[in-house]
């Protein structure tokens, strides 16, 4: 339920409405607009005496939130969420590119890649230390040793770090070494993990599940926001379709759909969507043209030697080329990069 306060409502009236809602067992989420304040009230509607709330001083109107995701919905919050990490803003006018290898592996290759993506204009360094692999025999990541390498690269380059957390038991450790916690596609509906990641208070990047609908994906975001952490970045990374020519199918339409339904920033991952470095450039451009707030791209100094996802990794020179070409696309959609 959204409680719309009238434009002359005082701070005390707003606080008093919130207190009443909290006492009724609701979670409140006030949004202070320039003219009006609205209070999102999340909880069991049956406990709400709507007539009583309507008659409270300062209350203008009550509007139900129709969507099952409440806090993630545009119904509650029209203004775009902008996530601030230091001086970096995600979801603002500037497009944010995250880049780096699939996994943190060889130290020297990793640092060299980090410097190159930074020079090309990436703002955030990616690299998995905990890898959710289809085969239990495949490389599972360097774990804490990998996190330490991410931390060194952060100090050396000034780039922010995004890295995946696959288990609730590791949330605290991963949060210690990173700026954004990544929830992988395979864990999009791992609800305990979503709640733990939310509670870390780090921004959380939620990849779309392999076969998740947009509504299920936004419900995953709702899990995180309901912990009190509003800093969520959605990432379209391709979904399962009948098509086998590419690893997955990038659902470009998800970008404008999510923009219509939610205030949360959305980025695209053309690397996992296609599985082939050759298609990364055109799909990166397409995602930006469709309104994405940024990209996450796999870049490896020596893809042939990569232990994970080499075939979809761009070499640094190709990444640099892409970053230059993206400037024109960004301009066409009134964004900068
Ligand atoms: C990744 O980013 O390395 C990854 C495993 O992605 P996804 O969860 O989208 O498959
Ligand atoms: Mn990968």
XYZ file of C-alpha atoms and ligand atoms in Angstrom:
348
model
C 0.000 0.000 0.000
C 1.206 3.522 -0.752
C 0.166 6.265 1.626
C 0.336 9.572 -0.195
C 0.828 12.471 2.220
C -0.490 15.847 1.134
C 1.952 18.588 0.190
C 1.427 20.467 3.460
C 1.928 17.413 5.698
C 4.372 18.154 8.506
C 7.328 16.003 9.509
C 5.476 15.077 12.697
C 2.392 13.953 10.743
C 4.543 11.810 8.456
C 6.325 10.298 11.445
C 3.058 9.636 13.228
C 1.605 7.779 10.202
C 4.792 5.726 10.008
C 4.614 4.880 13.711
C 1.021 3.706 13.389
C 1.951 1.510 10.438
C 4.960 0.044 12.244
C 2.777 -0.732 15.256
C 0.415 -2.590 12.953
C 3.350 -4.757 11.862
C 4.109 -3.015 8.567
C 7.522 -2.230 7.177
C 7.568 1.384 6.105
C 9.527 2.888 3.282
C 9.141 6.674 3.086
C 10.119 8.464 -0.094
C 10.562 12.178 0.334
C 9.693 13.922 -2.915
C 10.149 17.616 -3.667
C 6.442 18.275 -3.283
C 4.982 15.256 -1.566
C 6.086 12.420 0.625
C 4.764 8.933 0.035
C 5.100 6.065 2.466
C 5.291 2.536 1.155
C 3.745 0.155 3.690
C 4.633 -3.475 3.189
C 2.798 -6.100 5.165
C -0.482 -7.905 5.565
C -3.139 -5.677 3.931
C -5.887 -7.299 5.995
C -4.454 -5.662 9.111
C -4.880 -2.223 7.610
C -7.970 -0.203 8.449
C -7.848 1.933 5.329
C -10.554 4.362 6.528
C -8.641 4.998 9.749
C -5.378 5.671 7.855
C -7.142 7.908 5.323
C -8.443 10.076 8.166
C -5.068 10.596 9.808
C -3.785 14.198 9.695
C -1.672 14.881 6.602
C -2.857 11.831 4.628
C -4.138 12.590 1.137
C -4.793 9.176 -0.315
C -4.124 5.445 -0.184
C -3.059 3.614 -3.331
C -2.600 -0.147 -3.474
C 0.605 -1.482 -5.049
C -0.659 -3.994 -7.581
C 2.624 -5.676 -8.433
C 3.899 -8.507 -6.224
C 7.261 -6.742 -6.021
C 6.506 -3.637 -4.003
C 9.701 -1.802 -3.110
C 11.269 -2.584 -6.491
C 8.229 -1.265 -8.307
C 7.840 2.013 -10.140
C 4.403 2.214 -8.570
C 6.099 3.098 -5.295
C 9.089 5.034 -6.565
C 9.122 6.854 -9.884
C 12.601 8.351 -9.612
C 15.420 6.138 -10.829
C 17.558 4.612 -8.120
C 21.092 5.897 -8.420
C 23.679 3.856 -6.566
C 26.676 5.722 -5.265
C 29.941 3.923 -4.646
C 32.483 6.547 -3.676
C 32.357 9.046 -6.528
C 30.832 6.505 -8.921
C 27.156 6.626 -9.754
C 25.315 3.646 -11.254
C 21.964 4.431 -12.855
C 22.759 8.076 -13.553
C 23.455 9.615 -16.927
C 26.882 8.080 -17.183
C 27.077 4.505 -18.440
C 29.135 2.263 -16.195
C 31.209 -0.534 -17.673
C 32.435 -3.409 -15.528
C 35.116 -5.548 -17.131
C 37.663 -8.218 -16.347
C 38.167 -11.944 -16.582
C 35.568 -14.534 -15.731
C 37.726 -15.792 -12.884
C 40.688 -14.471 -10.966
C 43.453 -16.908 -11.907
C 47.090 -16.090 -12.653
C 48.191 -13.046 -10.674
C 50.218 -11.331 -13.379
C 47.621 -11.899 -16.110
C 44.949 -10.550 -13.770
C 46.771 -7.345 -12.832
C 47.744 -6.727 -16.455
C 44.111 -7.146 -17.532
C 42.946 -4.844 -14.725
C 45.253 -2.041 -15.864
C 44.164 -2.434 -19.480
C 40.423 -2.337 -18.781
C 40.961 0.714 -16.624
C 42.910 2.461 -19.394
C 40.069 1.691 -21.823
C 37.511 3.349 -19.547
C 36.029 0.594 -17.361
C 35.077 1.829 -13.890
C 34.589 -1.499 -12.167
C 36.762 -4.613 -12.263
C 35.089 -8.007 -12.395
C 36.609 -11.391 -11.572
C 35.200 -14.429 -9.831
C 36.953 -15.914 -6.823
C 34.074 -18.316 -6.145
C 32.949 -19.883 -9.414
C 29.610 -21.689 -9.759
C 30.641 -24.301 -12.335
C 28.360 -26.785 -14.055
C 30.944 -29.520 -13.497
C 32.271 -30.230 -10.013
C 35.585 -31.128 -11.701
C 36.008 -27.705 -13.322
C 38.064 -24.902 -11.738
C 36.064 -23.619 -8.759
C 37.963 -20.381 -8.164
C 40.811 -19.297 -5.890
C 38.397 -18.318 -3.108
C 39.933 -16.034 -0.466
C 43.286 -15.962 -2.259
C 41.398 -14.651 -5.311
C 39.604 -12.049 -3.198
C 42.981 -10.810 -1.972
C 44.106 -10.419 -5.577
C 40.969 -8.404 -6.302
C 41.811 -6.186 -3.369
C 45.370 -5.643 -4.618
C 44.042 -4.791 -8.087
C 41.584 -2.336 -6.521
C 44.425 -0.598 -4.690
C 46.672 -0.588 -7.765
C 44.089 0.718 -10.224
C 41.467 2.552 -8.186
C 38.794 0.451 -9.897
C 35.849 -0.725 -7.812
C 35.356 -4.475 -7.482
C 32.385 -6.677 -8.360
C 32.641 -10.358 -7.526
C 30.293 -13.268 -7.069
C 29.234 -14.797 -3.787
C 27.780 -18.292 -4.054
C 27.191 -19.237 -0.434
C 25.688 -17.506 2.589
C 28.737 -18.551 4.633
C 31.020 -16.444 2.420
C 29.017 -13.213 2.309
C 30.993 -11.500 5.051
C 34.375 -12.402 3.540
C 33.379 -11.442 -0.004
C 31.925 -8.152 1.261
C 35.215 -7.374 3.000
C 37.150 -7.416 -0.280
C 34.597 -6.046 -2.749
C 32.390 -3.073 -3.574
C 29.493 -4.942 -5.200
C 28.289 -8.466 -4.414
C 27.265 -10.422 -7.492
C 24.484 -12.984 -7.281
C 24.925 -15.337 -10.218
C 22.197 -16.521 -12.557
C 22.190 -19.946 -10.897
C 21.535 -18.388 -7.503
C 18.925 -15.820 -8.470
C 16.318 -17.683 -6.453
C 18.586 -18.659 -3.579
C 16.500 -16.622 -1.182
C 18.705 -17.102 1.877
C 21.688 -15.887 -0.120
C 19.732 -12.862 -1.386
C 18.809 -11.915 2.168
C 22.357 -12.371 3.479
C 23.791 -10.357 0.589
C 21.227 -7.625 1.249
C 22.135 -7.522 4.917
C 25.806 -6.893 4.033
C 24.751 -3.384 2.960
C 26.949 -3.586 -0.122
C 25.259 -2.935 -3.465
C 24.036 -6.227 -4.926
C 24.174 -7.106 -8.617
C 21.475 -9.663 -9.412
C 21.895 -11.616 -12.605
C 18.754 -12.881 -14.236
C 18.234 -16.612 -13.746
C 18.713 -18.848 -16.766
C 14.978 -19.397 -17.113
C 13.602 -16.680 -14.887
C 10.753 -14.438 -15.914
C 11.161 -10.712 -15.407
C 8.673 -10.897 -12.554
C 10.667 -13.629 -10.782
C 13.802 -11.549 -11.264
C 12.169 -8.473 -9.748
C 10.955 -10.638 -6.859
C 14.608 -11.585 -6.256
C 15.359 -7.853 -6.096
C 12.450 -7.466 -3.681
C 14.125 -9.983 -1.354
C 17.209 -7.777 -1.218
C 15.356 -4.457 -0.881
C 13.177 -5.883 1.863
C 16.324 -6.310 3.984
C 16.591 -2.511 3.912
C 19.238 -2.443 1.188
C 17.954 -0.439 -1.806
C 21.176 -0.656 -3.810
C 20.452 -3.233 -6.446
C 21.681 -3.529 -9.991
C 19.841 -5.929 -12.286
C 21.821 -7.695 -14.980
C 20.326 -9.257 -18.109
C 22.752 -12.038 -19.023
C 20.800 -14.046 -21.556
C 18.130 -16.663 -21.051
C 17.577 -20.228 -22.240
C 15.714 -20.474 -25.527
C 15.478 -23.108 -28.278
C 18.370 -21.372 -30.089
C 21.710 -23.161 -29.863
C 23.847 -20.899 -32.060
C 24.689 -18.814 -29.020
C 25.203 -19.908 -25.410
C 22.038 -18.068 -24.345
C 19.747 -15.502 -25.941
C 20.175 -11.896 -24.816
C 16.696 -10.675 -23.998
C 17.108 -7.101 -25.169
C 13.438 -6.422 -24.588
C 13.944 -7.083 -20.865
C 15.820 -3.776 -20.689
C 12.936 -1.429 -21.607
C 10.454 -3.694 -19.815
C 12.422 -3.515 -16.557
C 12.801 0.243 -17.025
C 9.048 0.520 -17.229
C 8.372 -1.690 -14.218
C 11.164 -0.732 -11.860
C 13.289 2.194 -10.755
C 16.361 -0.033 -10.384
C 19.358 0.286 -12.702
C 19.818 -2.484 -15.243
C 22.977 -3.512 -17.074
C 23.643 -6.191 -19.694
C 26.188 -8.991 -19.901
C 26.770 -9.745 -23.585
C 29.568 -12.199 -22.737
C 27.488 -14.841 -20.957
C 24.539 -14.079 -23.213
C 26.405 -15.111 -26.355
C 29.299 -17.305 -25.253
C 31.377 -15.948 -28.107
C 33.625 -12.873 -28.086
C 32.639 -12.111 -31.697
C 29.093 -11.200 -30.725
C 29.964 -9.205 -27.641
C 30.562 -5.933 -29.489
C 27.240 -5.761 -31.410
C 25.172 -6.877 -28.427
C 26.900 -4.463 -26.067
C 25.913 -1.660 -28.415
C 22.375 -2.991 -28.755
C 21.960 -3.106 -24.960
C 23.077 0.501 -24.585
C 20.791 1.563 -27.436
C 17.915 -0.191 -25.643
C 18.526 1.857 -22.498
C 20.855 -0.215 -20.324
C 22.696 1.715 -17.612
C 25.901 -0.152 -18.247
C 27.583 -3.402 -19.166
C 29.568 -6.203 -17.612
C 32.044 -7.693 -20.057
C 34.577 -10.484 -19.811
C 38.053 -9.364 -20.826
C 41.163 -11.519 -20.550
C 44.746 -10.711 -21.449
C 45.212 -14.196 -22.884
C 41.791 -15.818 -23.508
C 43.308 -19.007 -24.943
C 44.789 -19.731 -21.508
C 41.716 -18.710 -19.499
C 40.509 -21.382 -17.073
C 36.962 -20.226 -17.482
C 34.971 -18.674 -20.341
C 37.950 -17.930 -22.606
C 35.897 -18.225 -25.838
C 33.630 -15.356 -24.793
C 36.381 -13.120 -23.430
C 37.514 -10.074 -25.364
C 41.198 -9.337 -25.669
C 42.029 -5.912 -24.210
C 42.500 -4.287 -27.638
C 39.038 -5.418 -28.766
C 37.604 -4.121 -25.489
C 39.270 -0.767 -26.082
C 37.799 -0.630 -29.580
C 34.349 -1.409 -28.187
C 34.614 1.317 -25.541
C 35.425 3.832 -28.247
C 32.544 2.701 -30.452
C 30.150 2.830 -27.507
C 30.655 6.577 -27.252
C 28.644 7.150 -30.415
C 25.844 4.857 -29.267
C 25.786 6.542 -25.863
C 25.491 9.933 -27.529
C 22.556 8.740 -29.621
C 20.616 7.862 -26.458
C 21.671 10.986 -24.548
C 24.043 9.204 -22.241
C 27.749 9.582 -21.725
C 30.419 7.055 -21.033
C 29.894 -14.792 -14.258
O 29.591 -13.607 -14.306
O 31.063 -15.203 -14.296
C 28.826 -15.813 -14.243
C 29.044 -17.036 -13.770
O 27.688 -15.368 -14.767
P 26.208 -15.988 -14.756
O 25.838 -16.143 -13.332
O 25.423 -14.944 -15.466
O 26.283 -17.281 -15.509
Mn 32.085 -16.228 -16.915
